[in-house]
Amino acid sequence: YVARAFEYTRQFNFVWTVNWRFIGDRVFASHEWALILAAAHIALLVALAVVVWPRLSHSTLPTIVRQGFTRRAHSDVSATEVAVVVFSANFVGIVCARSLHYQFYAWYAHMLPLLLVHARLPLVAVPVVWLVIECAWNVFPSTHTSSLALLAAHIVILVGIFRAPTHAKLS
């Protein structure tokens, strides 16, 4: 799965990238860059699993794993908590993707409202971050500025997800 998901031998077309335009074609196409992104992806998923997701259920990772293998008629996990786990994992994949093309926005735009709320950003920041993402995706072809703006907005959401208070309940 990992070999096919990251396809280290595949050369992505720099002309279509939206997320990494500012790094230049040489770095974009390098094997080292692919490895850095894969390592960041794995590290962020582990960090979510250890730091963020246990907070949602006010539990620890070993307890969550153990409960996941137990048959119970009732679960204390809400649909919103499940969505936050799935959406945040998917969002890390977006942030660490080797290349996002224009059709990818449709793949994760529906997740942004929940992630923005879960990130507990200041109220005024929520529409600003969303607008920056929307504007970045509507620049064709992408530019250094639009690419950096997209990355900055993604980082704001990601940091917000990690900093969300333990008592945050969305449902």
Coordinates of N, CA and C in Angstrom, one line a residue:
Y1 N 0.8 -1.2 0.0 CA 0.0 0.0 0.0 C 0.9 1.3 0.0
V2 N 1.8 1.3 0.9 CA 2.7 2.5 1.0 C 3.4 2.7 -0.3
A3 N 4.0 1.7 -0.9 CA 4.7 1.9 -2.1 C 3.9 2.4 -3.2
R4 N 2.6 2.0 -3.3 CA 1.7 2.5 -4.4 C 1.1 3.8 -4.0
A5 N 0.9 4.1 -2.7 CA 0.3 5.3 -2.3 C 1.3 6.5 -2.6
F6 N 2.6 6.3 -2.3 CA 3.5 7.4 -2.5 C 4.3 7.3 -3.8
E7 N 4.3 6.1 -4.5 CA 4.9 5.9 -5.8 C 6.2 6.7 -5.9
Y8 N 7.2 6.3 -5.2 CA 8.5 7.0 -5.2 C 9.1 7.1 -6.5
T9 N 8.8 6.2 -7.4 CA 9.5 6.3 -8.8 C 8.6 7.1 -9.7
R10 N 7.4 7.4 -9.4 CA 6.6 8.2 -10.3 C 7.0 9.7 -10.3
Q11 N 7.0 10.3 -11.4 CA 7.3 11.7 -11.6 C 6.0 12.5 -11.7
F12 N 5.7 13.3 -10.8 CA 4.5 14.2 -10.9 C 4.8 15.4 -11.8
N13 N 3.8 15.8 -12.4 CA 3.9 16.9 -13.3 C 3.8 18.3 -12.6
F14 N 4.9 19.0 -12.5 CA 5.0 20.2 -11.7 C 4.0 21.3 -12.2
V15 N 3.7 21.2 -13.5 CA 2.8 22.3 -14.1 C 1.4 22.3 -13.4
W16 N 1.0 21.1 -12.9 CA -0.3 21.1 -12.3 C -0.4 21.2 -10.8
T17 N 0.8 21.3 -10.1 CA 0.7 21.3 -8.7 C 0.2 22.6 -8.1
V18 N -0.6 22.5 -7.1 CA -1.2 23.6 -6.4 C -0.5 23.9 -5.1
N19 N -0.1 22.8 -4.4 CA 0.4 22.9 -3.1 C 1.9 23.2 -2.9
W20 N 2.7 22.8 -3.9 CA 4.2 22.9 -3.7 C 4.8 23.7 -4.8
R21 N 4.1 24.6 -5.5 CA 4.6 25.5 -6.5 C 5.9 26.3 -6.1
F22 N 5.9 26.7 -4.8 CA 6.9 27.6 -4.3 C 8.3 26.9 -4.1
I23 N 8.3 25.6 -4.1 CA 9.6 24.9 -3.9 C 10.4 24.7 -5.1
G24 N 9.8 24.9 -6.3 CA 10.6 24.7 -7.5 C 10.5 23.3 -8.1
D25 N 10.7 23.2 -9.4 CA 10.6 21.9 -10.1 C 11.6 20.9 -9.6
R26 N 12.9 21.3 -9.4 CA 13.9 20.4 -9.0 C 13.6 19.7 -7.7
V27 N 13.3 20.5 -6.7 CA 13.0 19.9 -5.4 C 11.7 19.1 -5.5
F28 N 10.7 19.6 -6.2 CA 9.4 18.9 -6.3 C 9.6 17.5 -6.9
A29 N 10.5 17.4 -7.8 CA 10.6 16.1 -8.5 C 11.6 15.2 -7.8
S30 N 12.3 15.6 -6.7 CA 13.3 14.8 -6.1 C 12.8 13.7 -5.3
H31 N 13.5 12.6 -5.2 CA 13.2 11.5 -4.4 C 13.3 11.8 -2.9
E32 N 14.2 12.7 -2.5 CA 14.3 13.1 -1.1 C 13.0 13.8 -0.7
W33 N 12.5 14.7 -1.5 CA 11.2 15.4 -1.2 C 10.1 14.4 -0.9
A34 N 10.0 13.4 -1.8 CA 9.0 12.4 -1.6 C 9.1 11.7 -0.3
L35 N 10.4 11.4 0.1 CA 10.6 10.7 1.4 C 10.3 11.6 2.6
I36 N 10.6 12.9 2.4 CA 10.3 13.9 3.5 C 8.8 13.9 3.7
L37 N 8.1 14.0 2.6 CA 6.6 14.1 2.8 C 6.0 12.8 3.3
A38 N 6.6 11.7 2.9 CA 6.1 10.4 3.5 C 6.4 10.3 5.0
A39 N 7.6 10.7 5.4 CA 7.9 10.7 6.8 C 7.0 11.7 7.6
A40 N 6.8 12.9 7.0 CA 5.9 13.8 7.7 C 4.5 13.3 7.8
H41 N 4.0 12.6 6.8 CA 2.7 12.1 6.8 C 2.6 11.0 7.9
I42 N 3.5 10.1 8.0 CA 3.5 9.1 9.1 C 3.6 9.7 10.4
A43 N 4.5 10.7 10.6 CA 4.7 11.3 11.9 C 3.5 12.0 12.4
L44 N 2.8 12.7 11.4 CA 1.6 13.5 11.8 C 0.5 12.5 12.1
L45 N 0.4 11.4 11.4 CA -0.7 10.4 11.8 C -0.4 9.8 13.1
V46 N 0.8 9.5 13.4 CA 1.1 9.0 14.8 C 0.8 10.0 15.8
A47 N 1.2 11.3 15.6 CA 0.9 12.3 16.5 C -0.6 12.5 16.7
L48 N -1.4 12.4 15.7 CA -2.8 12.5 15.8 C -3.3 11.3 16.7
A49 N -2.8 10.1 16.4 CA -3.3 8.9 17.2 C -2.9 9.0 18.6
V50 N -1.7 9.6 18.9 CA -1.3 9.6 20.3 C -1.8 10.9 21.1
V51 N -1.9 12.0 20.4 CA -2.2 13.3 21.1 C -3.7 13.7 20.9
V52 N -4.1 13.7 19.7 CA -5.4 14.3 19.4 C -6.6 13.4 19.6
W53 N -6.6 12.2 19.0 CA -7.7 11.3 19.0 C -8.1 10.8 20.4
P54 N -7.1 10.5 21.2 CA -7.5 10.1 22.6 C -8.3 11.2 23.4
R55 N -7.9 12.5 23.1 CA -8.6 13.6 23.7 C -10.1 13.6 23.4
L56 N -10.5 13.2 22.2 CA -11.9 13.2 21.8 C -12.7 12.3 22.7
S57 N -12.1 11.2 23.2 CA -12.9 10.2 24.0 C -12.4 10.3 25.5
H58 N -11.6 11.3 25.8 CA -11.1 11.4 27.1 C -10.5 10.1 27.6
S59 N -9.6 9.5 26.8 CA -9.1 8.2 27.1 C -7.6 8.2 26.6
T60 N -7.0 7.0 26.6 CA -5.7 6.8 26.2 C -5.7 6.0 24.9
L61 N -4.6 6.0 24.2 CA -4.6 5.2 22.9 C -4.7 3.7 23.2
P62 N -4.0 3.2 24.2 CA -4.2 1.7 24.4 C -5.6 1.4 24.8
T63 N -6.3 2.2 25.6 CA -7.7 1.9 25.9 C -8.6 2.0 24.7
I64 N -8.3 3.0 23.8 CA -9.1 3.1 22.6 C -8.9 1.9 21.7
V65 N -7.7 1.4 21.6 CA -7.4 0.2 20.8 C -8.1 -1.0 21.4
R66 N -7.9 -1.2 22.7 CA -8.5 -2.3 23.4 C -10.1 -2.3 23.2
Q67 N -10.7 -1.1 23.4 CA -12.1 -1.0 23.2 C -12.6 -1.3 21.8
G68 N -11.7 -0.9 20.8 CA -12.0 -1.2 19.4 C -12.2 -2.6 19.1
F69 N -11.5 -3.5 19.9 CA -11.6 -4.9 19.6 C -12.6 -5.6 20.6
T70 N -13.4 -4.9 21.3 CA -14.4 -5.4 22.2 C -15.8 -5.2 21.5
R71 N -16.6 -6.2 21.6 CA -18.0 -6.1 21.1 C -18.8 -5.5 22.2
R72 N -19.4 -4.3 21.8 CA -20.3 -3.7 22.8 C -21.5 -3.2 22.0
A73 N -22.7 -3.3 22.7 CA -23.9 -2.9 22.0 C -24.0 -1.3 21.9
H74 N -23.3 -0.6 22.8 CA -23.4 0.8 22.8 C -22.0 1.4 22.8
S75 N -21.8 2.5 22.1 CA -20.5 3.1 22.1 C -20.6 4.5 22.6
D76 N -19.6 5.0 23.3 CA -19.6 6.3 23.9 C -19.0 7.3 22.8
V77 N -18.7 6.8 21.7 CA -18.1 7.7 20.6 C -19.2 8.2 19.8
S78 N -19.2 9.6 19.6 CA -20.2 10.2 18.8 C -19.9 10.2 17.3
A79 N -20.9 10.4 16.5 CA -20.6 10.5 15.1 C -19.7 11.6 14.7
T80 N -19.8 12.7 15.5 CA -18.9 13.9 15.2 C -17.4 13.5 15.5
E81 N -17.2 12.7 16.6 CA -15.9 12.3 17.0 C -15.3 11.4 15.9
V82 N -16.1 10.5 15.4 CA -15.7 9.6 14.3 C -15.3 10.5 13.1
A83 N -16.1 11.4 12.8 CA -15.8 12.3 11.6 C -14.6 13.1 11.8
V84 N -14.3 13.6 13.0 CA -13.1 14.3 13.3 C -11.9 13.4 13.1
V85 N -11.9 12.2 13.5 CA -10.8 11.3 13.4 C -10.6 11.0 11.9
V86 N -11.6 10.7 11.1 CA -11.5 10.4 9.7 C -11.0 11.6 8.9
F87 N -11.7 12.7 9.2 CA -11.3 14.0 8.5 C -9.9 14.5 8.8
S88 N -9.5 14.4 10.1 CA -8.2 14.8 10.4 C -7.1 13.9 9.8
A89 N -7.3 12.6 9.7 CA -6.4 11.7 9.1 C -6.3 12.0 7.6
N90 N -7.5 12.2 7.0 CA -7.5 12.6 5.6 C -6.8 13.9 5.3
F91 N -7.0 14.9 6.2 CA -6.4 16.2 6.1 C -4.9 16.1 6.1
V92 N -4.4 15.3 7.0 CA -2.9 15.1 7.1 C -2.4 14.6 5.7
G93 N -3.2 13.7 5.1 CA -2.8 13.3 3.8 C -2.8 14.4 2.7
I94 N -3.7 15.3 2.9 CA -3.8 16.4 2.0 C -2.6 17.3 2.2
V95 N -2.3 17.6 3.4 CA -1.2 18.5 3.8 C 0.2 17.9 3.3
C96 N 0.3 16.6 3.4 CA 1.6 16.0 3.0 C 1.6 15.4 1.6
A97 N 0.6 15.6 0.8 CA 0.5 15.1 -0.5 C 1.6 15.6 -1.4
R98 N 2.2 14.7 -2.2 CA 3.3 15.2 -3.1 C 2.8 16.2 -4.1
S99 N 1.6 16.1 -4.5 CA 1.1 17.1 -5.5 C -0.4 17.1 -5.4
L100 N -1.0 18.2 -5.2 CA -2.4 18.4 -5.2 C -2.8 19.1 -6.5
H101 N -3.7 18.5 -7.3 CA -4.1 19.1 -8.5 C -5.5 19.7 -8.3
Y102 N -6.0 20.4 -9.2 CA -7.2 21.2 -9.0 C -8.4 20.3 -8.6
Q103 N -8.6 19.1 -9.0 CA -9.7 18.3 -8.7 C -9.7 17.9 -7.2
F104 N -8.5 18.0 -6.6 CA -8.4 17.5 -5.2 C -9.2 18.4 -4.2
Y105 N -9.5 19.6 -4.6 CA -10.2 20.5 -3.7 C -11.6 19.9 -3.4
A106 N -12.2 19.3 -4.4 CA -13.5 18.7 -4.3 C -13.4 17.5 -3.3
W107 N -12.2 16.9 -3.2 CA -12.0 15.8 -2.3 C -12.1 16.1 -0.9
Y108 N -11.7 17.3 -0.5 CA -11.7 17.6 0.9 C -12.4 18.9 1.3
A109 N -13.0 19.6 0.4 CA -13.7 20.9 0.7 C -14.8 20.7 1.8
H110 N -15.5 19.5 1.6 CA -16.6 19.2 2.5 C -16.1 19.0 4.0
M111 N -14.8 18.7 4.2 CA -14.3 18.5 5.5 C -14.0 19.8 6.3
L112 N -13.7 20.8 5.5 CA -13.2 22.0 6.1 C -14.1 22.6 7.2
P113 N -15.4 22.7 7.0 CA -16.2 23.3 8.1 C -16.0 22.6 9.5
L114 N -16.1 21.3 9.5 CA -15.9 20.6 10.7 C -14.5 20.7 11.3
L115 N -13.5 20.6 10.4 CA -12.1 20.8 10.9 C -11.9 22.2 11.4
L116 N -12.4 23.2 10.8 CA -12.3 24.6 11.2 C -12.9 24.8 12.6
V117 N -14.1 24.2 12.8 CA -14.8 24.3 14.1 C -14.0 23.5 15.2
H118 N -13.5 22.3 14.8 CA -12.8 21.5 15.8 C -11.5 22.2 16.2
A119 N -10.9 22.9 15.2 CA -9.6 23.5 15.5 C -9.7 24.7 16.5
R120 N -10.9 25.1 16.8 CA -11.2 26.1 17.8 C -10.4 27.4 17.5
L121 N -10.4 27.8 16.2 CA -9.8 29.1 15.8 C -10.6 30.2 16.3
P122 N -10.1 31.4 16.5 CA -10.9 32.6 16.8 C -12.0 32.7 15.7
L123 N -13.1 33.1 16.1 CA -14.3 33.2 15.2 C -14.0 34.0 14.0
V124 N -13.2 35.1 14.0 CA -12.9 35.8 12.9 C -12.0 35.1 11.9
A125 N -11.1 34.2 12.5 CA -10.1 33.5 11.7 C -10.8 32.4 10.8
V126 N -11.9 31.8 11.3 CA -12.5 30.7 10.5 C -12.9 31.1 9.1
P127 N -13.6 32.2 8.9 CA -13.9 32.6 7.5 C -12.7 33.0 6.7
V128 N -11.7 33.6 7.4 CA -10.5 34.1 6.7 C -9.7 32.9 6.2
V129 N -9.5 31.9 7.1 CA -8.8 30.7 6.7 C -9.5 30.0 5.5
W130 N -10.8 29.8 5.6 CA -11.6 29.2 4.6 C -11.4 30.0 3.3
L131 N -11.5 31.3 3.3 CA -11.4 32.2 2.2 C -10.0 32.1 1.5
V132 N -9.0 32.0 2.3 CA -7.6 31.9 1.8 C -7.5 30.6 1.0
I133 N -8.1 29.5 1.6 CA -8.0 28.2 0.9 C -8.8 28.3 -0.4
E134 N -10.0 28.9 -0.4 CA -10.8 29.0 -1.6 C -10.1 29.8 -2.6
C135 N -9.5 30.9 -2.3 CA -8.8 31.8 -3.2 C -7.6 31.1 -3.8
A136 N -6.8 30.3 -2.9 CA -5.7 29.6 -3.4 C -6.0 28.6 -4.5
W137 N -7.1 27.9 -4.3 CA -7.6 26.9 -5.2 C -8.1 27.5 -6.5
N138 N -8.5 28.8 -6.5 CA -9.1 29.4 -7.7 C -8.0 30.2 -8.5
V139 N -6.8 30.1 -8.2 CA -5.7 30.7 -9.0 C -5.2 29.7 -10.0
F140 N -5.3 30.0 -11.3 CA -4.8 29.1 -12.3 C -4.0 29.8 -13.3
P141 N -2.8 29.4 -13.6 CA -2.1 28.3 -12.9 C -1.7 28.8 -11.5
S142 N -1.4 27.9 -10.6 CA -1.0 28.3 -9.3 C 0.3 29.1 -9.3
T143 N 0.5 29.9 -8.3 CA 1.7 30.7 -8.2 C 2.4 30.4 -6.9
H144 N 3.6 31.0 -6.7 CA 4.3 30.8 -5.4 C 3.4 31.4 -4.3
T145 N 2.8 32.5 -4.5 CA 1.9 33.1 -3.5 C 0.7 32.2 -3.2
S146 N 0.0 31.8 -4.2 CA -1.2 31.0 -3.9 C -0.8 29.6 -3.2
S147 N 0.3 29.1 -3.6 CA 0.8 27.8 -3.0 C 1.2 28.0 -1.6
L148 N 1.9 29.1 -1.3 CA 2.2 29.4 0.1 C 1.0 29.7 0.9
A149 N 0.1 30.4 0.4 CA -1.2 30.8 1.1 C -1.9 29.5 1.5
L150 N -2.0 28.5 0.5 CA -2.7 27.3 0.8 C -2.0 26.5 1.9
L151 N -0.7 26.4 1.8 CA 0.1 25.7 2.9 C -0.1 26.4 4.2
A152 N 0.0 27.7 4.2 CA -0.2 28.5 5.5 C -1.6 28.2 6.1
A153 N -2.6 28.2 5.3 CA -4.0 28.0 5.8 C -4.1 26.5 6.3
H154 N -3.5 25.6 5.6 CA -3.5 24.2 6.0 C -2.8 24.0 7.4
I155 N -1.7 24.7 7.5 CA -0.9 24.6 8.8 C -1.7 25.3 9.9
V156 N -2.4 26.3 9.7 CA -3.2 27.0 10.7 C -4.3 25.9 11.2
I157 N -4.9 25.3 10.3 CA -5.9 24.3 10.7 C -5.3 23.1 11.4
L158 N -4.2 22.6 10.9 CA -3.5 21.5 11.5 C -3.0 21.8 13.0
V159 N -2.4 23.0 13.1 CA -2.0 23.4 14.5 C -3.2 23.6 15.4
G160 N -4.3 24.1 14.8 CA -5.6 24.2 15.6 C -6.1 22.9 16.1
I161 N -6.0 21.9 15.2 CA -6.5 20.5 15.5 C -5.6 20.0 16.7
F162 N -4.3 20.2 16.7 CA -3.5 19.7 17.7 C -3.6 20.5 19.0
R163 N -4.0 21.8 18.9 CA -4.2 22.6 20.1 C -5.6 22.6 20.7
A164 N -6.5 22.0 20.0 CA -7.9 22.0 20.5 C -8.0 21.5 21.9
P165 N -8.7 22.2 22.7 CA -8.8 21.8 24.1 C -9.4 20.4 24.3
T166 N -8.9 19.7 25.4 CA -9.4 18.4 25.7 C -10.9 18.3 26.0
H167 N -11.4 19.4 26.4 CA -12.9 19.4 26.8 C -13.7 19.8 25.6
A168 N -13.2 20.0 24.5 CA -13.9 20.4 23.3 C -14.9 19.3 22.9
K169 N -16.2 19.6 22.9 CA -17.2 18.7 22.4 C -18.0 19.4 21.3
L170 N -18.1 18.8 20.2 CA -18.8 19.4 19.0 C -20.2 18.9 18.9
S171 N -20.6 17.8 19.5 CA -21.9 17.3 19.3 C -22.9 17.6 20.4

